[in-house]
Amino acid sequence: MKYRDIEKVLISADQINKRTDEIAKQITEDLKGEDVVMICILRGATLFFADLVRKVDTSVNFDFMEVSSYGSGTASSGEVRIIKDISTPIENKNVLIVEDIIDSGHTLSYLKRILKQRNPKSIKIASLLDKPERRETDIKGDYVGFVIPNVFVVGYGLDYDEKYRNLPDVCVLKPEVYA
Ligand code: PRP
């Protein structure tokens, strides 16, 4: 039923699970036993975040942040504002921003800039997906799950019109859904 608008599965739940294991292992190695504050960017990153935090093998604090970008249609204008800030102080802490997708890059450029102003010890980005063809900034993910082509994807946290976030896989919608 929940797959009725889906044309195909692009990345399966099994692939996501295996890749998240690899990313978590790399993050754990890079932290060398130090603590980390992992920040989930609402709402798309929630499922990736929930899986990733359980696989990272060090002491983790976590918090949530919501931002919105003003833009016309699906394109980001580059103007971003905070809807909900973290309440965790991050000065001298290792910070890992967790996102579902890097598209134009405006959201993460903004987030990295404002979080850096709080003087963390380190700041890195983990993103499940990366769409480099759409990039308008020079932001890069430190840990990227999958590089994908310029197709609109839903599932595993990602939405179209707030739907499909609960699909276990990253999927491509049927074109008529947009029509
Ligand atoms: C999406 C995604 C990223 C951002 C990426 O969020 O979760 O935060 O867009 O786009 P960018 O690289 O062009 O800035 P969205 O605003 O759709 O909110 P959501 O996570 O609640 O779905």
mmCIF file of C-alpha atoms and ligand atoms in Angstrom:
data_model
loop_
_atom_site.group_PDB
_atom_site.id
_atom_site.type_symbol
_atom_site.label_atom_id
_atom_site.label_comp_id
_atom_site.label_asym_id
_atom_site.label_seq_id
_atom_site.Cartn_x
_atom_site.Cartn_y
_atom_site.Cartn_z
ATOM 1 C CA MET A 1 0.000 0.000 0.000
ATOM 2 C CA LYS A 2 2.628 2.533 0.981
ATOM 3 C CA TYR A 3 4.591 1.703 -2.204
ATOM 4 C CA ARG A 4 1.689 2.444 -4.564
ATOM 5 C CA ASP A 5 3.221 5.744 -5.815
ATOM 6 C CA ILE A 6 6.718 4.299 -6.134
ATOM 7 C CA GLU A 7 8.322 3.664 -9.519
ATOM 8 C CA LYS A 8 11.390 1.887 -8.201
ATOM 9 C CA VAL A 9 13.598 1.356 -5.198
ATOM 10 C CA LEU A 10 16.860 3.252 -5.744
ATOM 11 C CA ILE A 11 18.659 2.192 -2.546
ATOM 12 C CA SER A 12 17.302 -0.699 -0.498
ATOM 13 C CA ALA A 13 16.996 -0.854 3.281
ATOM 14 C CA ASP A 14 19.640 -3.577 3.241
ATOM 15 C CA GLN A 15 22.099 -1.405 1.281
ATOM 16 C CA ILE A 16 21.420 1.509 3.658
ATOM 17 C CA ASN A 17 22.033 -0.711 6.663
ATOM 18 C CA LYS A 18 25.365 -2.007 5.324
ATOM 19 C CA ARG A 19 26.592 1.433 4.287
ATOM 20 C CA THR A 20 25.576 2.907 7.654
ATOM 21 C CA ASP A 21 27.704 0.216 9.339
ATOM 22 C CA GLU A 22 30.706 1.330 7.258
ATOM 23 C CA ILE A 23 30.147 5.024 7.961
ATOM 24 C CA ALA A 24 29.703 4.420 11.690
ATOM 25 C CA LYS A 25 32.930 2.411 11.772
ATOM 26 C CA GLN A 26 34.808 5.259 10.066
ATOM 27 C CA ILE A 27 33.297 7.862 12.413
ATOM 28 C CA THR A 28 34.223 5.713 15.428
ATOM 29 C CA GLU A 29 37.806 5.334 14.189
ATOM 30 C CA ASP A 30 38.157 9.045 13.467
ATOM 31 C CA LEU A 31 36.912 10.013 16.935
ATOM 32 C CA LYS A 32 39.623 7.875 18.586
ATOM 33 C CA GLY A 33 37.556 7.333 21.723
ATOM 34 C CA GLU A 34 36.516 10.971 22.131
ATOM 35 C CA ASP A 35 32.912 12.005 22.826
ATOM 36 C CA VAL A 36 30.741 13.515 20.118
ATOM 37 C CA VAL A 37 27.584 15.612 19.895
ATOM 38 C CA MET A 38 25.525 14.342 16.990
ATOM 39 C CA ILE A 39 22.984 16.829 15.630
ATOM 40 C CA CYS A 40 19.978 15.566 13.677
ATOM 41 C CA ILE A 41 18.606 18.038 11.144
ATOM 42 C CA LEU A 42 14.827 17.670 11.205
ATOM 43 C CA ARG A 43 12.984 16.158 9.697
ATOM 44 C CA GLY A 44 14.480 14.246 6.800
ATOM 45 C CA ALA A 45 17.517 12.964 8.686
ATOM 46 C CA THR A 46 15.588 11.311 11.527
ATOM 47 C CA LEU A 47 15.739 7.689 10.352
ATOM 48 C CA PHE A 48 19.375 7.851 9.239
ATOM 49 C CA PHE A 49 20.226 9.553 12.533
ATOM 50 C CA ALA A 50 18.407 6.925 14.603
ATOM 51 C CA ASP A 51 20.311 4.138 12.857
ATOM 52 C CA LEU A 52 23.677 5.917 12.848
ATOM 53 C CA VAL A 53 23.741 6.880 16.551
ATOM 54 C CA ARG A 54 23.242 3.240 17.505
ATOM 55 C CA LYS A 55 26.185 2.111 15.398
ATOM 56 C CA VAL A 56 28.747 4.735 16.471
ATOM 57 C CA ASP A 57 30.872 3.182 19.208
ATOM 58 C CA THR A 58 31.775 6.047 21.514
ATOM 59 C CA SER A 59 29.969 8.271 24.004
ATOM 60 C CA VAL A 60 27.319 10.221 22.081
ATOM 61 C CA ASN A 61 25.158 13.167 23.112
ATOM 62 C CA PHE A 62 22.444 14.015 20.671
ATOM 63 C CA ASP A 63 20.301 16.982 19.857
ATOM 64 C CA PHE A 64 17.969 18.229 17.155
ATOM 65 C CA MET A 65 17.827 21.265 14.946
ATOM 66 C CA GLU A 66 15.242 22.407 12.435
ATOM 67 C CA VAL A 67 15.930 24.920 9.708
ATOM 68 C CA SER A 68 13.899 26.173 6.820
ATOM 69 C CA SER A 69 15.069 27.548 3.531
ATOM 70 C CA TYR A 70 13.083 30.142 1.686
ATOM 71 C CA GLY A 71 12.773 29.351 -1.971
ATOM 72 C CA SER A 72 10.446 28.973 -4.858
ATOM 73 C CA GLY A 73 9.188 25.447 -5.492
ATOM 74 C CA THR A 74 11.789 22.792 -4.847
ATOM 75 C CA ALA A 75 14.812 25.046 -5.348
ATOM 76 C CA SER A 76 16.545 26.504 -2.328
ATOM 77 C CA SER A 77 17.060 30.274 -2.419
ATOM 78 C CA GLY A 78 20.107 30.113 -0.224
ATOM 79 C CA GLU A 79 18.363 31.947 2.603
ATOM 80 C CA VAL A 80 18.152 29.707 5.630
ATOM 81 C CA ARG A 81 16.721 30.387 9.083
ATOM 82 C CA ILE A 82 16.606 28.452 12.344
ATOM 83 C CA ILE A 83 13.183 27.129 13.393
ATOM 84 C CA LYS A 84 14.508 25.096 16.312
ATOM 85 C CA ASP A 85 18.018 25.375 17.749
ATOM 86 C CA ILE A 86 19.968 22.787 19.735
ATOM 87 C CA SER A 87 20.038 23.263 23.507
ATOM 88 C CA THR A 88 23.391 21.472 23.974
ATOM 89 C CA PRO A 89 26.453 23.723 24.435
ATOM 90 C CA ILE A 90 29.031 22.652 21.838
ATOM 91 C CA GLU A 91 32.060 24.759 22.760
ATOM 92 C CA ASN A 92 35.169 22.513 22.702
ATOM 93 C CA LYS A 93 33.039 19.512 21.683
ATOM 94 C CA ASN A 94 33.319 17.291 18.633
ATOM 95 C CA VAL A 95 30.210 17.947 16.561
ATOM 96 C CA LEU A 96 28.748 15.771 13.832
ATOM 97 C CA ILE A 97 25.883 17.240 11.785
ATOM 98 C CA VAL A 98 23.660 14.471 10.407
ATOM 99 C CA GLU A 99 21.667 15.165 7.246
ATOM 100 C CA ASP A 100 19.645 13.086 4.812
ATOM 101 C CA ILE A 101 20.773 14.841 1.636
ATOM 102 C CA ILE A 102 23.155 17.493 0.334
ATOM 103 C CA ASP A 103 21.443 19.148 -2.606
ATOM 104 C CA SER A 104 22.305 22.797 -3.382
ATOM 105 C CA GLY A 105 24.395 22.746 -0.202
ATOM 106 C CA HIS A 106 22.907 25.983 1.169
ATOM 107 C CA THR A 107 21.435 24.343 4.286
ATOM 108 C CA LEU A 108 24.711 22.743 5.338
ATOM 109 C CA SER A 109 26.828 25.788 4.444
ATOM 110 C CA TYR A 110 24.633 27.858 6.720
ATOM 111 C CA LEU A 111 24.571 25.281 9.513
ATOM 112 C CA LYS A 112 28.307 24.759 9.473
ATOM 113 C CA ARG A 113 28.912 28.514 9.526
ATOM 114 C CA ILE A 114 26.652 29.253 12.485
ATOM 115 C CA LEU A 115 27.722 26.209 14.521
ATOM 116 C CA LYS A 116 31.402 27.077 13.959
ATOM 117 C CA GLN A 117 30.754 30.431 15.625
ATOM 118 C CA ARG A 118 30.101 28.475 18.856
ATOM 119 C CA ASN A 119 33.730 27.266 18.855
ATOM 120 C CA PRO A 120 33.386 23.484 18.730
ATOM 121 C CA LYS A 121 36.548 21.394 18.905
ATOM 122 C CA SER A 122 35.721 19.884 15.525
ATOM 123 C CA ILE A 123 32.758 19.946 13.174
ATOM 124 C CA LYS A 124 31.947 17.351 10.538
ATOM 125 C CA ILE A 125 29.052 16.395 8.306
ATOM 126 C CA ALA A 126 27.480 12.983 7.724
ATOM 127 C CA SER A 127 24.896 12.785 4.962
ATOM 128 C CA LEU A 128 23.102 9.702 3.732
ATOM 129 C CA LEU A 129 22.809 11.063 0.199
ATOM 130 C CA ASP A 130 24.749 13.480 -1.968
ATOM 131 C CA LYS A 131 23.530 14.994 -5.243
ATOM 132 C CA PRO A 132 26.656 16.784 -6.526
ATOM 133 C CA GLU A 133 25.004 17.821 -9.812
ATOM 134 C CA ARG A 134 22.791 20.255 -7.879
ATOM 135 C CA ARG A 135 25.516 21.893 -5.824
ATOM 136 C CA GLU A 136 25.608 25.716 -5.621
ATOM 137 C CA THR A 137 28.124 25.994 -2.767
ATOM 138 C CA ASP A 138 31.475 24.358 -2.071
ATOM 139 C CA ILE A 139 30.232 22.310 0.899
ATOM 140 C CA LYS A 140 31.322 18.660 1.128
ATOM 141 C CA GLY A 141 30.184 15.826 3.351
ATOM 142 C CA ASP A 142 32.869 14.200 5.480
ATOM 143 C CA TYR A 143 30.876 10.951 5.509
ATOM 144 C CA VAL A 144 28.544 10.296 2.578
ATOM 145 C CA GLY A 145 26.380 7.217 2.208
ATOM 146 C CA PHE A 146 25.527 7.304 -1.489
ATOM 147 C CA VAL A 147 26.180 9.703 -4.361
ATOM 148 C CA ILE A 148 23.012 9.809 -6.456
ATOM 149 C CA PRO A 149 22.028 11.329 -9.811
ATOM 150 C CA ASN A 150 19.673 14.285 -10.084
ATOM 151 C CA VAL A 151 16.450 12.354 -9.484
ATOM 152 C CA PHE A 152 13.833 13.250 -6.908
ATOM 153 C CA VAL A 153 13.910 10.680 -4.127
ATOM 154 C CA VAL A 154 11.649 9.861 -1.187
ATOM 155 C CA GLY A 155 11.654 7.352 1.649
ATOM 156 C CA TYR A 156 13.843 6.565 4.660
ATOM 157 C CA GLY A 157 13.040 10.026 6.029
ATOM 158 C CA LEU A 158 12.788 11.949 2.757
ATOM 159 C CA ASP A 159 9.407 13.319 1.735
ATOM 160 C CA TYR A 160 7.330 14.631 -1.100
ATOM 161 C CA ASP A 161 4.609 16.881 0.293
ATOM 162 C CA GLU A 162 5.350 15.411 3.753
ATOM 163 C CA LYS A 163 4.554 11.860 2.592
ATOM 164 C CA TYR A 164 6.668 8.720 2.043
ATOM 165 C CA ARG A 165 9.072 9.425 4.931
ATOM 166 C CA ASN A 166 8.150 6.037 6.455
ATOM 167 C CA LEU A 167 9.297 3.920 3.506
ATOM 168 C CA PRO A 168 12.279 1.764 4.575
ATOM 169 C CA ASP A 169 14.121 2.298 1.249
ATOM 170 C CA VAL A 170 15.171 5.354 -0.782
ATOM 171 C CA CYS A 171 12.783 5.338 -3.743
ATOM 172 C CA VAL A 172 11.913 7.151 -6.967
ATOM 173 C CA LEU A 173 8.299 8.330 -7.276
ATOM 174 C CA LYS A 174 6.114 7.660 -10.305
ATOM 175 C CA PRO A 175 6.192 10.784 -12.531
ATOM 176 C CA GLU A 176 2.392 11.141 -12.462
ATOM 177 C CA VAL A 177 2.579 11.878 -8.733
ATOM 178 C CA TYR A 178 4.124 15.257 -9.591
ATOM 179 C CA ALA A 179 1.656 16.009 -12.355
HETATM 180 C C1 PRP B 1 16.054 19.055 2.788
HETATM 181 C C2 PRP B 1 17.152 18.182 3.353
HETATM 182 C C3 PRP B 1 18.246 19.155 3.664
HETATM 183 C C4 PRP B 1 18.073 20.208 2.596
HETATM 184 C C5 PRP B 1 19.074 19.973 1.511
HETATM 185 O O1 PRP B 1 15.327 19.588 3.840
HETATM 186 O O2 PRP B 1 16.719 17.510 4.519
HETATM 187 O O3 PRP B 1 18.089 19.744 4.929
HETATM 188 O O4 PRP B 1 16.743 20.070 2.066
HETATM 189 O O5 PRP B 1 18.922 20.926 0.502
HETATM 190 P P1 PRP B 1 20.036 22.002 0.124
HETATM 191 O O6 PRP B 1 21.357 21.281 0.059
HETATM 192 O O7 PRP B 1 19.559 22.478 -1.226
HETATM 193 O O8 PRP B 1 20.017 23.076 1.147
HETATM 194 P P2 PRP B 1 13.836 20.131 3.689
HETATM 195 O O9 PRP B 1 13.880 21.632 3.711
HETATM 196 O O10 PRP B 1 13.138 19.472 2.535
HETATM 197 O O11 PRP B 1 13.182 19.676 5.071
HETATM 198 P P3 PRP B 1 12.909 18.212 5.675
HETATM 199 O O12 PRP B 1 14.251 17.640 6.064
HETATM 200 O O13 PRP B 1 12.053 18.470 6.852
HETATM 201 O O14 PRP B 1 12.221 17.377 4.607
#
